[in-house]
Each structure stands twice: as structure tokens, then as C-alpha cells.
Coordinates of C-alpha atoms and ligand atoms in Angstrom, one line a residue:
X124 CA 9.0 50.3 -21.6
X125 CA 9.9 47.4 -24.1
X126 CA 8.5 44.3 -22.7
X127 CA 10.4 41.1 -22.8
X128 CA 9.7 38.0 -24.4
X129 CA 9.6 35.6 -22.7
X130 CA 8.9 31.5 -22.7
X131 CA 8.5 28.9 -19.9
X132 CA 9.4 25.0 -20.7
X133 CA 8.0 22.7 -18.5
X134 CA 5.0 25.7 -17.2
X135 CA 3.2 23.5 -14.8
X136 CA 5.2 21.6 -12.9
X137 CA 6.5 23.0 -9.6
X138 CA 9.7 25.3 -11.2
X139 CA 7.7 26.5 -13.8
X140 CA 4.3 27.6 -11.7
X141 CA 7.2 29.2 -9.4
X142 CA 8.2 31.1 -13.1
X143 CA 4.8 31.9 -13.7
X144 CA 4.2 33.5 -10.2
X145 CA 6.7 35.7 -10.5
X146 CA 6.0 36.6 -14.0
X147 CA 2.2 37.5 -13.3
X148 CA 2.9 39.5 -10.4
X149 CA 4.3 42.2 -13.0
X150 CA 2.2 41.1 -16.4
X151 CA 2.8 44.4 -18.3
X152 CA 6.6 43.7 -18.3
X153 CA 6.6 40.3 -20.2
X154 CA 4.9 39.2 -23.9
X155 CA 4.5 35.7 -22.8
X156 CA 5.5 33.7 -26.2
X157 CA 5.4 29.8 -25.5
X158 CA 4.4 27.6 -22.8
X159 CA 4.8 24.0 -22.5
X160 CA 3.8 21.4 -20.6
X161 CA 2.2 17.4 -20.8
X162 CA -0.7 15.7 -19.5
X163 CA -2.3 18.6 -17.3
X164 CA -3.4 20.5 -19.5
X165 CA -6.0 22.1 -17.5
X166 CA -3.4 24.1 -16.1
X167 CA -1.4 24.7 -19.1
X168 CA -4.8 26.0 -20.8
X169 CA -5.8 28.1 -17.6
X170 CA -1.6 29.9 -17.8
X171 CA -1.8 30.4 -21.5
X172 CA -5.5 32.2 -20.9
X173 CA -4.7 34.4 -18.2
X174 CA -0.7 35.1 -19.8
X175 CA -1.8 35.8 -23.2
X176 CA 0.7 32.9 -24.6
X177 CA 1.3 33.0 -27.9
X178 CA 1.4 29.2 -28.2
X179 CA 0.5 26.1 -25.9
X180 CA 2.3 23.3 -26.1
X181 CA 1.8 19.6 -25.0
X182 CA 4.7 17.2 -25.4
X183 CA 1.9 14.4 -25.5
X184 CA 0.4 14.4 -28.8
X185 CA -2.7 12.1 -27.8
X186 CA -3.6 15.5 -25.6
X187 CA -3.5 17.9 -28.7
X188 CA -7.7 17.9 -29.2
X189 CA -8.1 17.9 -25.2
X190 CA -5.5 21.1 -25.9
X191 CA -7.4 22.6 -28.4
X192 CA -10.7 22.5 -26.6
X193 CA -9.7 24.0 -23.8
X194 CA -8.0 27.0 -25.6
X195 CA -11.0 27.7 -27.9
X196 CA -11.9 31.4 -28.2
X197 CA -9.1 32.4 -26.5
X198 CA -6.8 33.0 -28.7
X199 CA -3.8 31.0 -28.2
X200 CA -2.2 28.3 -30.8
X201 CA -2.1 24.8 -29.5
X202 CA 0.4 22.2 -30.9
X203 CA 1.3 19.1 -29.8
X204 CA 5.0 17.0 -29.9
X205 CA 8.2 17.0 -29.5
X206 CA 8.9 19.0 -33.2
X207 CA 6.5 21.3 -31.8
X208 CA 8.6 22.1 -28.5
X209 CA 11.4 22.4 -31.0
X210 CA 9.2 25.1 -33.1
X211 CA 7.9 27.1 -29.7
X212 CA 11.5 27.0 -28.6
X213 CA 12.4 28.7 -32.5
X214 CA 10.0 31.2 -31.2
X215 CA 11.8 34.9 -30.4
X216 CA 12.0 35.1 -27.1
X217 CA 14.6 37.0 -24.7
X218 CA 14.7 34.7 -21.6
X219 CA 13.2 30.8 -21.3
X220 CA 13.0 29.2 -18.8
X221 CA 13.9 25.1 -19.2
X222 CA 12.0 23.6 -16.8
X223 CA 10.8 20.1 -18.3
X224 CA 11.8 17.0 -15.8
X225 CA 14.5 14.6 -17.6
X226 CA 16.6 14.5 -21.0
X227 CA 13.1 15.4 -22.8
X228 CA 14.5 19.1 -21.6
X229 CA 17.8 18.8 -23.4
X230 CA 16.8 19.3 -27.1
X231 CA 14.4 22.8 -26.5
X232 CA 17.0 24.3 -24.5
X233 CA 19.8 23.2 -26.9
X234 CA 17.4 24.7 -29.8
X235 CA 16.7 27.6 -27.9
X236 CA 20.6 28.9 -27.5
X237 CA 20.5 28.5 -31.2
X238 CA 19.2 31.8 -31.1
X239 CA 21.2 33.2 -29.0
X240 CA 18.7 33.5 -26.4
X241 CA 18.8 33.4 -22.7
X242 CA 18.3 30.2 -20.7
X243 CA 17.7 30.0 -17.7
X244 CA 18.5 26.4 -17.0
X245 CA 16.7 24.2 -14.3
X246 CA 16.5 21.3 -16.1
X247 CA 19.8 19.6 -14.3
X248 CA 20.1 16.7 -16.8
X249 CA 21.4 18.9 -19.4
X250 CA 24.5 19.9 -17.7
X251 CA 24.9 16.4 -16.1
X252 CA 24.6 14.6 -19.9
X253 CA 25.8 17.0 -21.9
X254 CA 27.9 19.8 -20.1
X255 CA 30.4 20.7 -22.4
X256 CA 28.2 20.5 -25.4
X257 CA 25.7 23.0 -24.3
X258 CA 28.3 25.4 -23.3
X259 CA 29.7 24.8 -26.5
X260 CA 26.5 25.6 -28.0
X261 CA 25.8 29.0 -25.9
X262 CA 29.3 30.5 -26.9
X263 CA 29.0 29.5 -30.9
X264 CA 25.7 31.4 -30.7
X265 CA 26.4 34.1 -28.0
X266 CA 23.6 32.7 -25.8
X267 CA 23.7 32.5 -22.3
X268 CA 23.4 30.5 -19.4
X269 CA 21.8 31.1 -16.1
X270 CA 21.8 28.3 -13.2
X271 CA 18.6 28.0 -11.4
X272 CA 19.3 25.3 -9.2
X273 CA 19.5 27.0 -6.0
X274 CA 23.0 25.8 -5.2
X275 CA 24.5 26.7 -8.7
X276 CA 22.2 30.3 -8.6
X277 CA 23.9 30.9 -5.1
X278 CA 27.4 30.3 -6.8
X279 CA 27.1 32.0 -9.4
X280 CA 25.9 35.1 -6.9
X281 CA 29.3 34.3 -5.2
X282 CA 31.2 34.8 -8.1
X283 CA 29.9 38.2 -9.7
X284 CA 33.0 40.4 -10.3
X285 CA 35.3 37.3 -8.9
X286 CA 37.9 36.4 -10.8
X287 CA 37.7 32.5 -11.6
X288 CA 42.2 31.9 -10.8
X289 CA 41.2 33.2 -7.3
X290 CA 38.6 30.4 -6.9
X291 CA 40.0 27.6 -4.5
X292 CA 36.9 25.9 -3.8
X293 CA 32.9 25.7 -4.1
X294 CA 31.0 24.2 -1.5
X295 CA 27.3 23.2 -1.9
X296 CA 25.2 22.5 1.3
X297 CA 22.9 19.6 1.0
X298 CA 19.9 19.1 3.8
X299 CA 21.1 15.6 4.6
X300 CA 17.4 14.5 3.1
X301 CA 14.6 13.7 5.4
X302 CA 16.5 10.0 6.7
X303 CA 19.4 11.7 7.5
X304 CA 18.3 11.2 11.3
X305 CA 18.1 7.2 10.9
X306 CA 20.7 5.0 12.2
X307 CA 22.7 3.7 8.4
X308 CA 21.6 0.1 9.3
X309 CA 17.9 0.9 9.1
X310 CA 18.0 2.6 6.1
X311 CA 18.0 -0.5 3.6
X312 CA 14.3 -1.3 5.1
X313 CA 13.1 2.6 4.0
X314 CA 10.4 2.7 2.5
X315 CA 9.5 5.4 -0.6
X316 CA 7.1 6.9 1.8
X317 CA 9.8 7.1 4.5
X318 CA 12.2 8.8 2.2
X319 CA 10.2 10.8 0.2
X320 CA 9.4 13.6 3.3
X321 CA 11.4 16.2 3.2
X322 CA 11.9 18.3 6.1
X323 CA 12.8 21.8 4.2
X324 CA 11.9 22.1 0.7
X325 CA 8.4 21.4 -0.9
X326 CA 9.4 19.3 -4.1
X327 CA 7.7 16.4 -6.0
X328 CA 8.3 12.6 -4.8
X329 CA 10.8 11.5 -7.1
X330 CA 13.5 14.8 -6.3
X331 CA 12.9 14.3 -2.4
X332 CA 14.0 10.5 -2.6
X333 CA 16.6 11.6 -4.4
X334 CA 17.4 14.2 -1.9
X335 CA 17.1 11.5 1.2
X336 CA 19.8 9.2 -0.8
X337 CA 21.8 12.1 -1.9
X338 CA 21.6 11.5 -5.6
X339 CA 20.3 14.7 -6.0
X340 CA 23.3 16.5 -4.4
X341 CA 25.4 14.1 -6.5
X342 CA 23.8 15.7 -10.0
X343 CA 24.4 18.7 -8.4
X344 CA 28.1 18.1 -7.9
X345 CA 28.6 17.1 -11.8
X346 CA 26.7 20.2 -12.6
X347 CA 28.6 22.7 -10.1
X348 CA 32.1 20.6 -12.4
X349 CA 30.2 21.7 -15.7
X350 CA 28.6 24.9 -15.2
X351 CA 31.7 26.4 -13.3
X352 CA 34.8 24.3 -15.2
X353 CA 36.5 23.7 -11.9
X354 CA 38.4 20.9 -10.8
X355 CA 36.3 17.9 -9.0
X356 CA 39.2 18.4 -6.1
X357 CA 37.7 21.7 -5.7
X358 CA 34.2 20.7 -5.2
X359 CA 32.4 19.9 -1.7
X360 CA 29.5 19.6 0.1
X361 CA 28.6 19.6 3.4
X362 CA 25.1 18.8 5.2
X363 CA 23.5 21.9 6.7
X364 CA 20.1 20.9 8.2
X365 CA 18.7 24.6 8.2
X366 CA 18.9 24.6 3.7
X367 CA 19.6 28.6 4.6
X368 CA 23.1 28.5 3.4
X369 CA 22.9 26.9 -0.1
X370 CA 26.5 27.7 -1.3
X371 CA 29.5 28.7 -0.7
X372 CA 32.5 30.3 -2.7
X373 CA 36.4 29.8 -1.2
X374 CA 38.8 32.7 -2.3
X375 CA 42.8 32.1 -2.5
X376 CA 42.3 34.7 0.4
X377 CA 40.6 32.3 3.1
X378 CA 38.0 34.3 2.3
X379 CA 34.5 32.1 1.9
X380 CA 31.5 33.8 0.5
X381 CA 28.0 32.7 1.6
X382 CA 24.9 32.6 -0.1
X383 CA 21.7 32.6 2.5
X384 CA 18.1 33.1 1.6
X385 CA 14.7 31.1 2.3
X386 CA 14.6 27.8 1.1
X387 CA 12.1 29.3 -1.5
X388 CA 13.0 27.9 -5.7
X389 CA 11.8 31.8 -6.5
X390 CA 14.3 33.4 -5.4
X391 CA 16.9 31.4 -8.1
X392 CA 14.3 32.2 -10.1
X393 CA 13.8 35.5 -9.7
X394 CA 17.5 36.2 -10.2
X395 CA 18.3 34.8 -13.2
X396 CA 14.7 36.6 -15.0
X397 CA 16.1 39.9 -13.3
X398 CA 19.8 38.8 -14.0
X399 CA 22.1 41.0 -14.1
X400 CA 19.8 43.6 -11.7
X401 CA 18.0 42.4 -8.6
X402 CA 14.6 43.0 -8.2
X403 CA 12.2 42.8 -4.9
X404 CA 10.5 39.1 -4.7
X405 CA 8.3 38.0 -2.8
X406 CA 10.5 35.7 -0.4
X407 CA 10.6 35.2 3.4
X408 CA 13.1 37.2 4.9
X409 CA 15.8 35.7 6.9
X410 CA 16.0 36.6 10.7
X411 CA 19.1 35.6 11.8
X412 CA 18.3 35.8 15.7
X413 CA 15.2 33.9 15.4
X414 CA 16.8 31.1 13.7
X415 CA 19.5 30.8 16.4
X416 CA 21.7 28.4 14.6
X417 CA 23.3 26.6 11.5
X418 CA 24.8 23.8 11.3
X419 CA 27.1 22.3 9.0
X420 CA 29.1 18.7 9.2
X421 CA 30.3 16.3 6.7
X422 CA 28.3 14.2 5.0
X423 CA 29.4 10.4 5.4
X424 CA 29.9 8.3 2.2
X425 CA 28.0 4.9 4.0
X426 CA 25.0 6.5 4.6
X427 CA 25.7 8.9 0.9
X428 CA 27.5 6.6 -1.6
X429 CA 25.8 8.8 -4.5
X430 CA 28.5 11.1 -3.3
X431 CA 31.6 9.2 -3.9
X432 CA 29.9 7.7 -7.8
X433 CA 29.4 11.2 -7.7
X434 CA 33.2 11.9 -7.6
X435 CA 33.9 9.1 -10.2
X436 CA 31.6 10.4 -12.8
X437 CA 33.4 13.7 -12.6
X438 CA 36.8 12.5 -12.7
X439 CA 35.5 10.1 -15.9
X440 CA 33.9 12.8 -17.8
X441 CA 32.6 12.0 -20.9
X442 CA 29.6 9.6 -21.3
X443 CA 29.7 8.9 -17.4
X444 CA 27.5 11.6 -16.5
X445 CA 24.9 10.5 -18.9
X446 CA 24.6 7.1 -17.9
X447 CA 24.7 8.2 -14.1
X448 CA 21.7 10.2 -14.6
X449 CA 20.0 7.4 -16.6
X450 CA 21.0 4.6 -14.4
X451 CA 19.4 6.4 -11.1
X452 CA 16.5 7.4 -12.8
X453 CA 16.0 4.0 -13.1
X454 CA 17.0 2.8 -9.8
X455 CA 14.7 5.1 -8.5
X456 CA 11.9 3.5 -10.8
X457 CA 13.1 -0.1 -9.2
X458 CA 12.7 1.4 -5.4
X459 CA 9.8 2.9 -6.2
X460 CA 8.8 -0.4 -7.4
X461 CA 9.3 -2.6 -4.7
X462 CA 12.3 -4.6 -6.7
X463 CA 15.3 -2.9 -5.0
X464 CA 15.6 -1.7 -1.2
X465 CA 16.7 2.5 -0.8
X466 CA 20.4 1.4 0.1
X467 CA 20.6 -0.9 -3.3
X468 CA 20.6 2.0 -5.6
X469 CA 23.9 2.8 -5.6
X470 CA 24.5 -0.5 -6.5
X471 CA 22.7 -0.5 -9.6
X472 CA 23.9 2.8 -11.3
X473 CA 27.9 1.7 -9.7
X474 CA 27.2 -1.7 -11.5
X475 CA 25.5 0.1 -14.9
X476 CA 28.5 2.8 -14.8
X477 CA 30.7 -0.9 -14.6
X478 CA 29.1 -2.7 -17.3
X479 CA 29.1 0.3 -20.0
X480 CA 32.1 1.2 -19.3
X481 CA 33.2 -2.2 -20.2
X482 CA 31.3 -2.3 -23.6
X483 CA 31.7 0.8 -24.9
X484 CA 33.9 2.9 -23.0
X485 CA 32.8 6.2 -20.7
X486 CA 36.0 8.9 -21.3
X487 CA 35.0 9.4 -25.0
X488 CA 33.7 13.1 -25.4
X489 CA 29.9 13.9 -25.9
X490 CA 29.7 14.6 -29.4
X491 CA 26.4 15.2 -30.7
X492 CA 22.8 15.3 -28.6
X493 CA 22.0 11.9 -30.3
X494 CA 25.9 10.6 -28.8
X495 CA 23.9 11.9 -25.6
X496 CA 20.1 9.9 -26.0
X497 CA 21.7 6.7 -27.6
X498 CA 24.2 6.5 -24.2
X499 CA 21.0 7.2 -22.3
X500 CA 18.6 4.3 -24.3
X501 CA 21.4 2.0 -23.4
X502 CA 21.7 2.7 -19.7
X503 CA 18.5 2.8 -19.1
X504 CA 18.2 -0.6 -20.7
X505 CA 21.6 -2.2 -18.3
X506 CA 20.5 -0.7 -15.1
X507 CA 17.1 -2.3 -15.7
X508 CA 19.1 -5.8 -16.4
X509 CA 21.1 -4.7 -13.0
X510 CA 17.5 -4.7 -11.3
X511 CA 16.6 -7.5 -12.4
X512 CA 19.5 -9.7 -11.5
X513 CA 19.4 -8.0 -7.9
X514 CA 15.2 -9.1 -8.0
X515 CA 16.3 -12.3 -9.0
X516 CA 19.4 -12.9 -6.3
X517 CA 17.0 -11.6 -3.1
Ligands
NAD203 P1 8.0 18.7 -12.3 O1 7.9 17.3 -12.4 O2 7.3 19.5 -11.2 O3 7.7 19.4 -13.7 C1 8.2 19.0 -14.9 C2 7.7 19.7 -16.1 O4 8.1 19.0 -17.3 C3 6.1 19.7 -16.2 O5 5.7 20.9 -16.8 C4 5.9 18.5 -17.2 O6 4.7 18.7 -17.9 C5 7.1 18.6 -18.1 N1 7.4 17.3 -18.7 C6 7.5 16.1 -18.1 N2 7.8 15.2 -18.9 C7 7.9 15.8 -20.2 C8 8.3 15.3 -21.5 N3 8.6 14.0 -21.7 N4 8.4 16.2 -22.5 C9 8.1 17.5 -22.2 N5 7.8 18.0 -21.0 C10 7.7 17.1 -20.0 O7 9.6 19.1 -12.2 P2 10.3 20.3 -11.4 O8 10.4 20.0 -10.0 O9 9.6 21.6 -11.8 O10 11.8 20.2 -12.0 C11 12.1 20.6 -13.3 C12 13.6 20.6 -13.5 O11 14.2 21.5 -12.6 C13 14.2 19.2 -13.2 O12 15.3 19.0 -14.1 C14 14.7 19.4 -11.8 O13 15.7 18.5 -11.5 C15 15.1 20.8 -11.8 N6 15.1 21.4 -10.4 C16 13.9 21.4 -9.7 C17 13.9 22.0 -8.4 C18 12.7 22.1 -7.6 O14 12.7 22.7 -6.5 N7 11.5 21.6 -8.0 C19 15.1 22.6 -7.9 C20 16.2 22.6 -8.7 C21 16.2 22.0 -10.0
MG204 MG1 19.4 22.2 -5.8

């Protein structure tokens, strides 16, 4: 059997090691061309050793002789930089997986559908900043997409053989976060530690927070509007404690298609590598009598105001997704802090999304990647001015 080539962006952080887990449970099906990672490269070494990588690569160049080292005798090139994720991401490869954190994972994966190649896309801020312009840039080169955000993986489940005009709504569920049990007053004294449990899913700091204030589900909105090309009016979400039902499809029917499965990042994963077959994955199976119950209830825009920015970015289009994402990067960055309280950063990125759309506008289409990392520079720089001023008023 012809093996497939394969390459995993962003290999050791918690999406990727999830890639490479499933990958090494069946190593004689996959030539494993590029990995990439950035400061642990102990980990990226140990994956490229026991893979057979082709090529190693650390985004931080500083790291590139720590990189060499620990790949001597084995085999595998080491390279270092962001022209060198560019070059592994040139590499032929059937199916890569983009996996970096942030808009460093926009450029690879925009490189890699240059060649037509298969992306399976985790990396969220590449929908949210640049939508249209990546699916622009899969159908010039006859590349596609596959959504491995759990939600958008469970849609797109929903949807197979569907027929997009009989699509009235989609519905994501969101866990509520771990504070969704606090009264709303209390929340503007949480603390990072207090939001950053979560009570289903096993994910890194900064993604929980963003999960207890909802901003996460807010990407995810903006990415369901640009992966899917549905109306905003047709988008929802609704809090379902249990994270068992992680989407939902409405028909023109009343029918409404469900998506359950463990809250386990695999099996997203392990759909779009086996995509358009299933395979078996190693995922807890879902007894229905044992769990009892699911709940599902409205979320409430108080206690979630991500949700309704959320709605304005959509309806804006344009720049406003990229300076959404940038501005609650960086509100996160001032929580995490100490500058700004957990309930104050929706105030920032609403008051950044205000103050750039006064200078230069937000409607205008995303025209070029560099459009998309100048808009990005600049928010980044406002929403910083926004914490400041907050700092300086408290
Ligand atoms: P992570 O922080 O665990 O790993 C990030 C990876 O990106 C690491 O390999 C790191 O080395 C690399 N990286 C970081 N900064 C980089 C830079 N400047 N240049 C190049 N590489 C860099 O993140 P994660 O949780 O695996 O998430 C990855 C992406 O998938 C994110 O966009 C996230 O929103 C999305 N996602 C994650 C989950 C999840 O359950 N973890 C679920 C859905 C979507
Ligand atoms: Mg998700």
C-alpha cells in the first residue's frame, strides 16, 4: 500500500501530540515529511527520531544548534525560521496538519494549499483573520480544507451528502467554561487561576480562560460564518455542560442532526486524516444510559459578551475578525497580567474594534496575508493603549 505523506505544523503542542498519536499507532501507513515546532525541542527531536521526519523544524532560530544536536546521527534535517516553515510547508506532502497557536500558523498553511495539498486546519486564527482569502486560496489551487476544531469537524459530519439550500441553521454547544456556575457579579474578581479550570476538556491555560469568558466560542462562531458561508442569523450556540454534543446541523425539515462523541481532540483529528473514510480510533465510547442526561440552555450575553462582539464581527466582515482575534489575544495578556479584571476584556477588544474602525475602517475586504499581519500589528498595538488607559482609570 502507497503510504501517505504526511506533515504536522505545530507537532508538540497539545493538537499536534494528539496528530502524532494517532499517526504512530499505524507508522507503516504515513512517510512523515516535516515537523515543526519552537522552544521544546526535546520533544520535537524525540518525534522526528522515532517518525523518521524528513525535516525538523524550529520557528525560533536561536534554537537551531540546540536542534541540530539533538538530531545528530539520526538522520533528520534541522532548520530553523520562519522561511524555513515556509520551505517544510513546500515539502510534498498529502495531508498537514496546521497546528501552530496564533497568526504565526497562517502563512505555512496558506503556503501549503499552494500545492494543492490537504489541510487539515486547527489553527482557528486563519479562518477568523483571513476566511475568505484562504478559501480563495484552496479553490485557485484545488486544495482542501478540513476543520478540526471539534465543533466545525462535527458540522461538517452533519453535513456530508446535505445539500447546503436545505441548511436553516448550525448550532455549536459551548461548555459554559469552568465559571459558568458563579453568580455574574463575582466574576469581575476571577482570578486566571479561577478561570483557567476547565471542567471537560484538557487544554493549555490560555484556550481554557478563553473558554470560561467565551471568547473561544466567539472565534468559533466567526469560523463556523467562514468555513460554512452561512448567514450570522443562522448561527447559534447554546451551553451544554456534558461537551458530548459538539454540534448541531438544522434542516428546512425540522430535522436537527447531532454530532456526540467524547470530549477527546482525536477524534476531529482522526476524521479529517481518515477523511472521507472513517477509521477505528482509539476514543472512549459514549454510554448513553450511564450518562443519564444532557443539558442544553442559552447562554446569557452578561455573563458572555464575547458572544454578542462575536455577532458584530460577523455582520462587519472584513478586517473585524482580525483585529477581534488580535485585540483578545491581548486582553488576555492584560488579565493574565494583573492590569485588567476577567469581566474587562470585552471591553478592551469592543473599545479596539471602536477605535480602528474609526481610523481606518473594518468592512474593507482582506486582500493580501500582509492586509491581514499589518491589521493585526496595529490592533495589537490599540488594545494595548485600551489596557493601559483602563490601568491608568482603576
Ligand atoms: P499549543 O500551544 O499546545 O501548541 C502550539 C504549537 O504551535 C506548538 O507546537 C508550538 O511550538 C507552536 N508555535 C507556537 N508559537 C509559534 C510560532 N510563533 N511559530 C511557529 N510555531 C509556533 O496549542 P494547541 O492547543 O495545540 O492549539 C493549536 C491550534 O489549534 C490553535 O489555533 C488552537 O486554537 C486550535 N485548537 C486547539 C484545540 C485544543 O483542544 N487544544 C481545539 C481546537 C482548536
Ligand atoms: Mg472547539
Amino acid at each position: 500500500m502507497k503510504k501517505r505523506r504526511v506533515s504536522i505544523f505545530g507537532a508538540t503542542g497539545s493538537i499536534g501530540q494528539n496528530t502524532i498519536d494517532l499517526i504512530s499507532r499505524d507508522p507503516d501507513a504515513y512517510d512523515v515529511m516535516a515537523l515543526t515546532g519552537s522552544s521544546n525541542i526535546a520533544q520535537l527531536a524525540a518525534d522526528a527520531r522515532s517518525l523518521g521526519a524528513q525535516i525538523a523544524v524550529t520557528a525560533d532560530e536561536r534554537l537551531l544548534p540546540d536542534l541540530r544536536a539533538a538530531l545528530d546521527g539520526s538522520g533528520v534535517e534541522a532548520a530553523a525560521g520562519e522561511a524555513a516553515l515556509l520551505e517544510a510547508a513546500d515539502r510534498p506532502a498529502d495531508w498537514i496538519m496546521s497546528a501552530i497557536v496564533g497568526a504565526a500558523g497562517l502563512a505555512p498553511g496558506f503556503q501549503a494549499l499552494r500545492h494543492g495539498t490537504t489541510l487539515a486546519l486547527a489553527n482557528k486564527e486563519s479562518l477568523v483573520t483571513a476566511g475568505p482569502l484562504l478559501l480563495q486560496e484552496a479553490r485557485a489551487h484545488s486544495a482542501r480544507i478540513l476543520p478540526v476544531d471539534s465543533e466545525h469537524s462535527a458540522v461538517f459530519q452533519g453535513l456530508v451528502g446535505e445539500d447546503m439550500a436545505a441548511v436553516e441553521r448550525i448550532i455549536i454547544t459551548a461548555s459554559g467554561g469552568g465559571l459558568r456556575d458563579w453568580p455574574v457579579e463575582a466574576l469581575a474578581s476571577a482570578t486566571p487561576e479561577d478561570a483557567g479550570a476547565h471542567p471537560n476538556w484538557d487544554m493549555g491555560q490560555r484556550i481554557t480562560i478563553d473558554s470560561a469568558s467565551m471568547f473561544n466560542k466567539a472565534m468559533e462562531l466567526i469560523e463556523t460564518k467562514e468555513f460554512f458561508g452561512v448567514a450570522p442569523s443562522q448561527i447559534q450556540t447554546v451551553i451544554h455542560p456534558q461537551s458530548i454534543v459538539h454540534a448541531l446541523v438544522g434542516f428546512n425539515d425540522g430535522a436537527l442532526m447531532a454530532h456526540l462523541g467524547a470530549p477527546d481532540m482525536r477524534h476531529a483529528i482522526g476524521y479529517a486524516l481518515h477523511y472521507p473514510d472513517r477509521k477505528t480510533l482509539p476514543v472512549e465510547r459514549i454510554d448513553l444510559a450511564h450518562l443519564a442526561k444532557l443539558e442544553f440552555y442559552a447562554p446569557c450575553d452578561t455573563r458572555y459578551p464575547a458572544l454578542k462582539i462575536a455577532r458584530a464581527v460577523m455582520e462587519t466582515g472584513g478586517h473585524a475578525g482580525c483585529v477581534f482575534n488580535a485585540a483578545k489575544e491581548v486582553a488576555l495578556d492584560g488579565f493574565l497580567a494583573g492590569r485588567i479584571g476577567f469581566m474587562d476584556m470585552s471591553g478592551v477588544v469592543e473599545a479596539t474594534l471602536d477605535a480602528i474602525s474609526s481610523k481606518i475602517g473594518l468592512s474593507n475586504a482582506v486582500e493580501t496575508l500582509e492586509d491581514v499581519l499589518q491589521t493585526d500589528q496595529m490592533a495589537r498595538k490599540t488594545a494595548w493603549t485600551m489596557i493601559e488607559q483602563h490601568a491608568e482609570k482603576a
